[in-house]
Short mmCIF file of C-alpha atoms and ligand atoms in Angstrom, two decimals:
data_model
loop_
_atom_site.label_atom_id
_atom_site.label_comp_id
_atom_site.label_asym_id
_atom_site.label_seq_id
_atom_site.Cartn_x
_atom_site.Cartn_y
_atom_site.Cartn_z
CA MET A 1412 -3.07 -15.23 -3.49
CA ILE A 1413 -5.20 -12.04 -3.14
CA ARG A 1414 -8.56 -12.02 -4.49
CA LEU A 1415 -11.17 -9.23 -4.30
CA ALA A 1416 -14.63 -10.23 -5.35
CA ASN A 1417 -17.34 -7.70 -5.84
CA ILE A 1418 -15.98 -5.15 -3.32
CA SER A 1419 -18.48 -2.26 -2.94
CA LYS A 1420 -18.31 0.71 -0.76
CA SER A 1421 -20.62 3.73 -0.25
CA PHE A 1422 -20.18 6.84 1.88
CA GLY A 1423 -23.75 7.86 2.43
CA ARG A 1424 -25.33 8.00 -1.02
CA ASN A 1425 -21.97 8.26 -2.74
CA GLN A 1426 -20.97 4.80 -4.11
CA VAL A 1427 -17.30 5.03 -4.26
CA LEU A 1428 -16.47 1.39 -5.18
CA LYS A 1429 -18.88 -0.42 -7.65
CA GLY A 1430 -18.18 -4.14 -7.34
CA ILE A 1431 -14.35 -4.46 -7.75
CA HIS A 1432 -12.91 -7.70 -8.90
CA LEU A 1433 -9.12 -8.04 -8.71
CA THR A 1434 -6.67 -10.90 -8.41
CA VAL A 1435 -3.09 -10.27 -7.35
CA LYS A 1436 -0.64 -13.20 -7.54
CA LYS A 1437 2.21 -13.81 -4.94
CA GLY A 1438 5.22 -11.70 -5.63
CA GLU A 1439 3.38 -9.35 -7.99
CA VAL A 1440 3.68 -5.52 -7.82
CA VAL A 1441 0.42 -3.89 -8.75
CA ALA A 1442 0.12 -0.24 -9.38
CA ILE A 1443 -3.30 1.30 -9.12
CA LEU A 1444 -3.69 4.50 -11.28
CA GLY A 1445 -6.56 6.75 -11.94
CA PRO A 1446 -7.91 10.27 -11.53
CA SER A 1447 -8.29 11.86 -8.10
CA GLY A 1448 -11.56 10.68 -6.46
CA SER A 1449 -11.81 7.49 -8.49
CA GLY A 1450 -11.73 5.31 -5.36
CA LYS A 1451 -8.05 4.08 -5.28
CA THR A 1452 -7.23 4.93 -1.68
CA THR A 1453 -10.66 3.59 -0.57
CA LEU A 1454 -9.98 0.29 -2.33
CA LEU A 1455 -6.67 -0.01 -0.56
CA ARG A 1456 -8.17 0.81 2.80
CA CYS A 1457 -11.04 -1.74 2.23
CA LEU A 1458 -8.39 -4.44 1.74
CA ASN A 1459 -7.22 -4.24 5.30
CA TYR A 1460 -10.61 -3.08 6.72
CA LEU A 1461 -9.49 0.51 7.58
CA GLU A 1462 -12.76 1.10 5.66
CA LYS A 1463 -15.52 -1.46 6.01
CA PRO A 1464 -16.77 -2.59 2.61
CA ASN A 1465 -20.55 -2.83 2.20
CA ASP A 1466 -20.31 -6.00 0.10
CA GLY A 1467 -17.83 -8.44 -1.32
CA VAL A 1468 -15.32 -11.07 -0.38
CA ILE A 1469 -11.59 -10.47 0.47
CA THR A 1470 -9.30 -13.40 0.30
CA ILE A 1471 -5.62 -13.18 1.30
CA ASP A 1472 -3.51 -16.34 1.39
CA ASN A 1473 -6.41 -18.74 1.55
CA PHE A 1474 -8.19 -16.68 4.23
CA SER A 1475 -11.51 -15.34 3.13
CA VAL A 1476 -13.65 -12.63 4.79
CA ASP A 1477 -17.21 -12.16 3.59
CA CYS A 1478 -17.73 -8.38 4.32
CA LYS A 1479 -21.39 -8.70 4.96
CA LYS A 1480 -20.69 -10.92 7.99
CA ALA A 1481 -17.17 -10.43 9.06
CA SER A 1482 -16.39 -11.00 12.80
CA LYS A 1483 -13.81 -9.07 14.83
CA ASN A 1484 -11.55 -12.05 14.69
CA ASP A 1485 -11.82 -12.20 10.81
CA ILE A 1486 -10.78 -8.55 10.66
CA HIS A 1487 -7.97 -9.19 13.08
CA GLN A 1488 -6.66 -12.10 11.02
CA LEU A 1489 -7.05 -10.17 7.71
CA ARG A 1490 -5.01 -7.24 9.26
CA GLN A 1491 -2.20 -9.55 10.32
CA LYS A 1492 -1.63 -10.40 6.70
CA THR A 1493 -1.21 -6.82 5.55
CA ALA A 1494 0.86 -3.74 6.28
CA MET A 1495 0.23 -0.23 5.06
CA VAL A 1496 2.60 2.59 4.12
CA PHE A 1497 0.63 5.90 4.39
CA GLN A 1498 0.80 9.18 2.54
CA GLN A 1499 1.60 11.04 5.77
CA TYR A 1500 3.90 8.32 7.21
CA ASN A 1501 1.87 7.93 10.46
CA LEU A 1502 4.86 7.41 12.66
CA PHE A 1503 4.69 7.76 16.43
CA ARG A 1504 6.08 11.27 17.08
CA HIS A 1505 7.40 10.48 20.55
CA LYS A 1506 9.22 7.34 19.39
CA THR A 1507 12.61 7.04 17.64
CA ALA A 1508 13.03 5.51 14.18
CA LEU A 1509 14.11 2.25 15.87
CA GLU A 1510 11.22 2.21 18.37
CA ASN A 1511 8.77 2.93 15.46
CA VAL A 1512 9.95 -0.15 13.64
CA MET A 1513 10.11 -2.30 16.78
CA GLU A 1514 6.64 -1.41 17.89
CA GLY A 1515 4.83 -3.88 15.57
CA LEU A 1516 7.22 -6.65 16.42
CA LEU A 1517 6.78 -6.24 20.14
CA ILE A 1518 3.02 -5.58 20.15
CA VAL A 1519 1.61 -7.40 17.15
CA LYS A 1520 4.20 -10.25 16.70
CA LYS A 1521 5.12 -10.55 20.43
CA ILE A 1522 8.74 -11.04 19.59
CA PRO A 1523 11.29 -10.61 22.50
CA LYS A 1524 12.79 -7.18 22.74
CA GLU A 1525 16.44 -8.09 21.77
CA GLU A 1526 15.35 -9.96 18.79
CA ALA A 1527 12.83 -7.22 17.70
CA ARG A 1528 15.73 -4.72 18.03
CA LYS A 1529 18.05 -6.79 15.86
CA ILE A 1530 15.45 -7.28 13.13
CA SER A 1531 14.58 -3.54 13.27
CA VAL A 1532 18.20 -2.44 13.02
CA GLU A 1533 18.63 -4.65 9.92
CA LEU A 1534 15.51 -3.24 8.26
CA LEU A 1535 16.53 0.32 8.94
CA GLU A 1536 19.95 -0.36 7.47
CA LYS A 1537 18.23 -1.81 4.46
CA VAL A 1538 16.30 1.39 3.79
CA GLY A 1539 19.44 3.41 4.37
CA LEU A 1540 18.78 4.70 7.84
CA GLY A 1541 21.44 2.78 9.83
CA GLU A 1542 22.73 6.14 11.08
CA LYS A 1543 19.34 7.44 12.20
CA LEU A 1544 18.14 4.67 14.56
CA ASP A 1545 17.80 7.07 17.48
CA ALA A 1546 16.38 9.96 15.63
CA TYR A 1547 12.80 11.12 16.24
CA PRO A 1548 10.44 11.76 13.34
CA SER A 1549 10.81 15.59 13.78
CA GLN A 1550 14.54 15.18 13.22
CA LEU A 1551 14.12 13.33 9.93
CA SER A 1552 13.26 14.62 6.46
CA GLY A 1553 9.93 13.52 4.84
CA GLY A 1554 11.79 11.02 2.69
CA GLN A 1555 13.54 9.57 5.80
CA GLN A 1556 10.30 9.32 7.66
CA GLN A 1557 8.71 7.50 4.82
CA ARG A 1558 11.59 5.12 4.62
CA VAL A 1559 11.00 4.38 8.44
CA GLY A 1560 7.38 3.72 7.40
CA ILE A 1561 8.53 1.22 4.81
CA ALA A 1562 10.90 -0.56 7.35
CA ARG A 1563 7.94 -0.69 9.82
CA ALA A 1564 5.80 -2.36 7.20
CA LEU A 1565 8.48 -4.85 6.30
CA ALA A 1566 9.05 -5.72 9.95
CA LEU A 1567 5.49 -7.23 10.16
CA ASN A 1568 6.52 -9.61 7.36
CA PRO A 1569 3.06 -9.35 5.79
CA GLU A 1570 1.62 -11.26 2.81
CA VAL A 1571 1.19 -7.89 1.11
CA ILE A 1572 2.29 -4.36 1.59
CA LEU A 1573 -0.24 -1.61 0.70
CA PHE A 1574 1.22 1.68 -0.36
CA ASP A 1575 -1.08 4.57 -0.36
CA GLU A 1576 0.48 7.30 -2.52
CA PRO A 1577 3.79 6.94 -0.56
CA THR A 1578 5.49 9.92 -2.23
CA SER A 1579 2.70 12.41 -2.64
CA ALA A 1580 3.42 14.34 0.56
CA LEU A 1581 7.14 14.65 -0.30
CA ASP A 1582 9.14 17.58 -1.83
CA PRO A 1583 10.13 16.62 -5.36
CA GLU A 1584 13.82 16.21 -4.44
CA LEU A 1585 12.90 13.54 -1.78
CA VAL A 1586 10.67 11.45 -4.05
CA GLY A 1587 13.59 9.53 -5.71
CA GLU A 1588 15.04 8.11 -2.38
CA VAL A 1589 11.70 6.56 -1.41
CA LEU A 1590 10.94 5.12 -4.82
CA ALA A 1591 14.51 3.62 -4.91
CA VAL A 1592 13.66 1.79 -1.65
CA ILE A 1593 10.33 0.51 -2.94
CA ARG A 1594 12.14 -0.59 -6.14
CA LYS A 1595 14.71 -2.51 -4.11
CA ILE A 1596 12.12 -4.39 -2.01
CA ALA A 1597 10.00 -5.00 -5.07
CA LYS A 1598 12.93 -7.07 -6.45
CA GLU A 1599 12.80 -9.34 -3.38
CA GLY A 1600 9.41 -10.71 -4.44
CA ILE A 1601 7.27 -9.22 -1.75
CA THR A 1602 3.71 -8.71 -2.92
CA MET A 1603 2.87 -5.05 -3.14
CA ILE A 1604 -0.14 -2.91 -4.20
CA ILE A 1605 0.74 0.69 -4.75
CA VAL A 1606 -1.58 3.61 -5.37
CA THR A 1607 0.66 6.07 -7.25
CA HIS A 1608 0.72 9.18 -9.40
CA GLU A 1609 4.30 8.35 -10.45
CA MET A 1610 3.75 7.03 -13.91
CA THR A 1611 7.34 6.26 -14.82
CA PHE A 1612 7.78 4.45 -11.57
CA ALA A 1613 4.61 2.46 -12.11
CA GLN A 1614 5.74 1.55 -15.64
CA ASP A 1615 9.18 0.40 -14.47
CA VAL A 1616 8.35 -1.34 -11.24
CA ALA A 1617 4.89 -2.75 -11.63
CA SER A 1618 4.26 -6.18 -12.95
CA HIS A 1619 0.53 -5.34 -13.33
CA VAL A 1620 -1.20 -2.01 -13.76
CA VAL A 1621 -4.79 -1.28 -12.93
CA PHE A 1622 -6.66 1.85 -14.18
CA MET A 1623 -9.61 2.98 -12.08
CA ASP A 1624 -12.26 5.58 -12.82
CA GLU A 1625 -15.50 6.33 -10.99
CA GLY A 1626 -15.24 3.47 -8.59
CA ALA A 1627 -14.66 0.75 -11.18
CA ILE A 1628 -11.66 -0.87 -12.89
CA VAL A 1629 -11.76 0.37 -16.42
CA GLU A 1630 -8.74 -1.59 -17.70
CA GLU A 1631 -5.80 -3.63 -16.34
CA GLY A 1632 -2.82 -5.37 -17.83
CA LYS A 1633 0.96 -5.42 -18.11
CA PRO A 1634 2.56 -1.99 -17.86
CA ASN A 1635 3.77 -2.09 -21.45
CA GLU A 1636 0.36 -2.88 -22.80
CA LEU A 1637 -1.58 -0.35 -20.59
CA PHE A 1638 0.86 2.43 -21.14
CA ASN A 1639 1.57 1.96 -24.78
CA ARG A 1640 -1.47 0.37 -26.19
CA PRO A 1641 -4.41 1.35 -23.91
CA LYS A 1642 -7.73 -0.14 -25.10
CA GLU A 1643 -10.28 2.01 -23.34
CA GLU A 1644 -11.00 5.55 -24.32
CA ARG A 1645 -10.91 6.74 -20.71
CA THR A 1646 -7.55 5.19 -20.14
CA LYS A 1647 -6.18 6.92 -23.28
CA GLN A 1648 -7.59 10.32 -22.06
CA PHE A 1649 -6.11 9.88 -18.59
CA LEU A 1650 -2.68 8.94 -19.98
CA SER A 1651 -2.63 11.73 -22.55
CA ARG A 1652 -3.53 14.29 -19.77
CA ILE A 1653 -0.68 13.25 -17.40
CA ARG A 1654 2.08 12.65 -19.98
P1 ADP B 92 -8.70 8.48 -4.94
O1 ADP B 92 -7.76 7.75 -4.00
O2 ADP B 92 -8.85 7.83 -6.21
O3 ADP B 92 -8.39 9.97 -4.96
P2 ADP B 92 -10.61 8.12 -2.81
O4 ADP B 92 -10.71 6.75 -2.56
O5 ADP B 92 -9.78 8.93 -1.83
O6 ADP B 92 -10.18 8.42 -4.28
O7 ADP B 92 -12.08 8.85 -2.81
C1 ADP B 92 -13.05 8.31 -3.58
C2 ADP B 92 -14.37 9.08 -3.25
O8 ADP B 92 -14.76 8.73 -1.92
C3 ADP B 92 -14.25 10.64 -3.26
O9 ADP B 92 -15.45 11.15 -3.76
C4 ADP B 92 -14.16 10.93 -1.72
O10 ADP B 92 -14.67 12.17 -1.54
C5 ADP B 92 -15.01 9.83 -1.15
N1 ADP B 92 -14.54 9.60 0.26
C6 ADP B 92 -13.36 9.00 0.55
N2 ADP B 92 -13.21 8.84 1.96
C7 ADP B 92 -14.39 9.28 2.45
C8 ADP B 92 -14.94 9.37 3.80
N3 ADP B 92 -14.19 8.94 4.88
N4 ADP B 92 -16.23 9.91 3.96
C9 ADP B 92 -16.91 10.29 2.82
N5 ADP B 92 -16.44 10.29 1.56
C10 ADP B 92 -15.25 9.75 1.33
#
């Protein structure tokens, strides 16, 4: 249901993505691994056009965008199908947890306020923040803020949730609570693509693992295969360095 064909991206002379091909089936949880600077975040950001790819075709749920001739409307439609969970949470500082989750429902989905409120309360309860509806981001821990970020993404009911290193800004003791929430929603069959350095988590939760290096996919497969029987030398080296 998601297909990336020949996605390429350069920043000036630096070619960061070198013709990426990737297919993600509905309900799949894909973990993207690889050394720092290999293009993982850029790939994720290209998928919802936070970065404009130089070339390639993005297809989500039968809607295709040819990056060489994408119109504003194409980009708008593509973005409607995705939601992003950011490293730095990116919450509105002057809005409460509840207002942060409601925002997308009111503005993007144009859902009436009372209904938006009801959905948002349910989602905040789901991520374990039923007691923090009226708290502002500054009154929440990093783990709690990220869980608001996840509730906000869920509220949009997207075809796919994109997680960009969702735990990398967190103190180690707060990582577990965020991974637990992602684990829980993964079980509900929501399609997810996760850039992560959490190898144990990737091994447990992902149904498919992609290893990137230098702007290309080096190897991909089932977590068991890729972690226990990597085929490519670069994958072996990467795994031996981090384990
Ligand atoms: P990863 O997520 O694997 O660490 P990134 O996608 O963040 O890698 O970055 C890949 C490369 O692209 C790096 O060399 C980085 O410096 C470069 N890059 C990323 N974003 C930008 C940008 N906005 N402008 C210029 N170069 C960038």
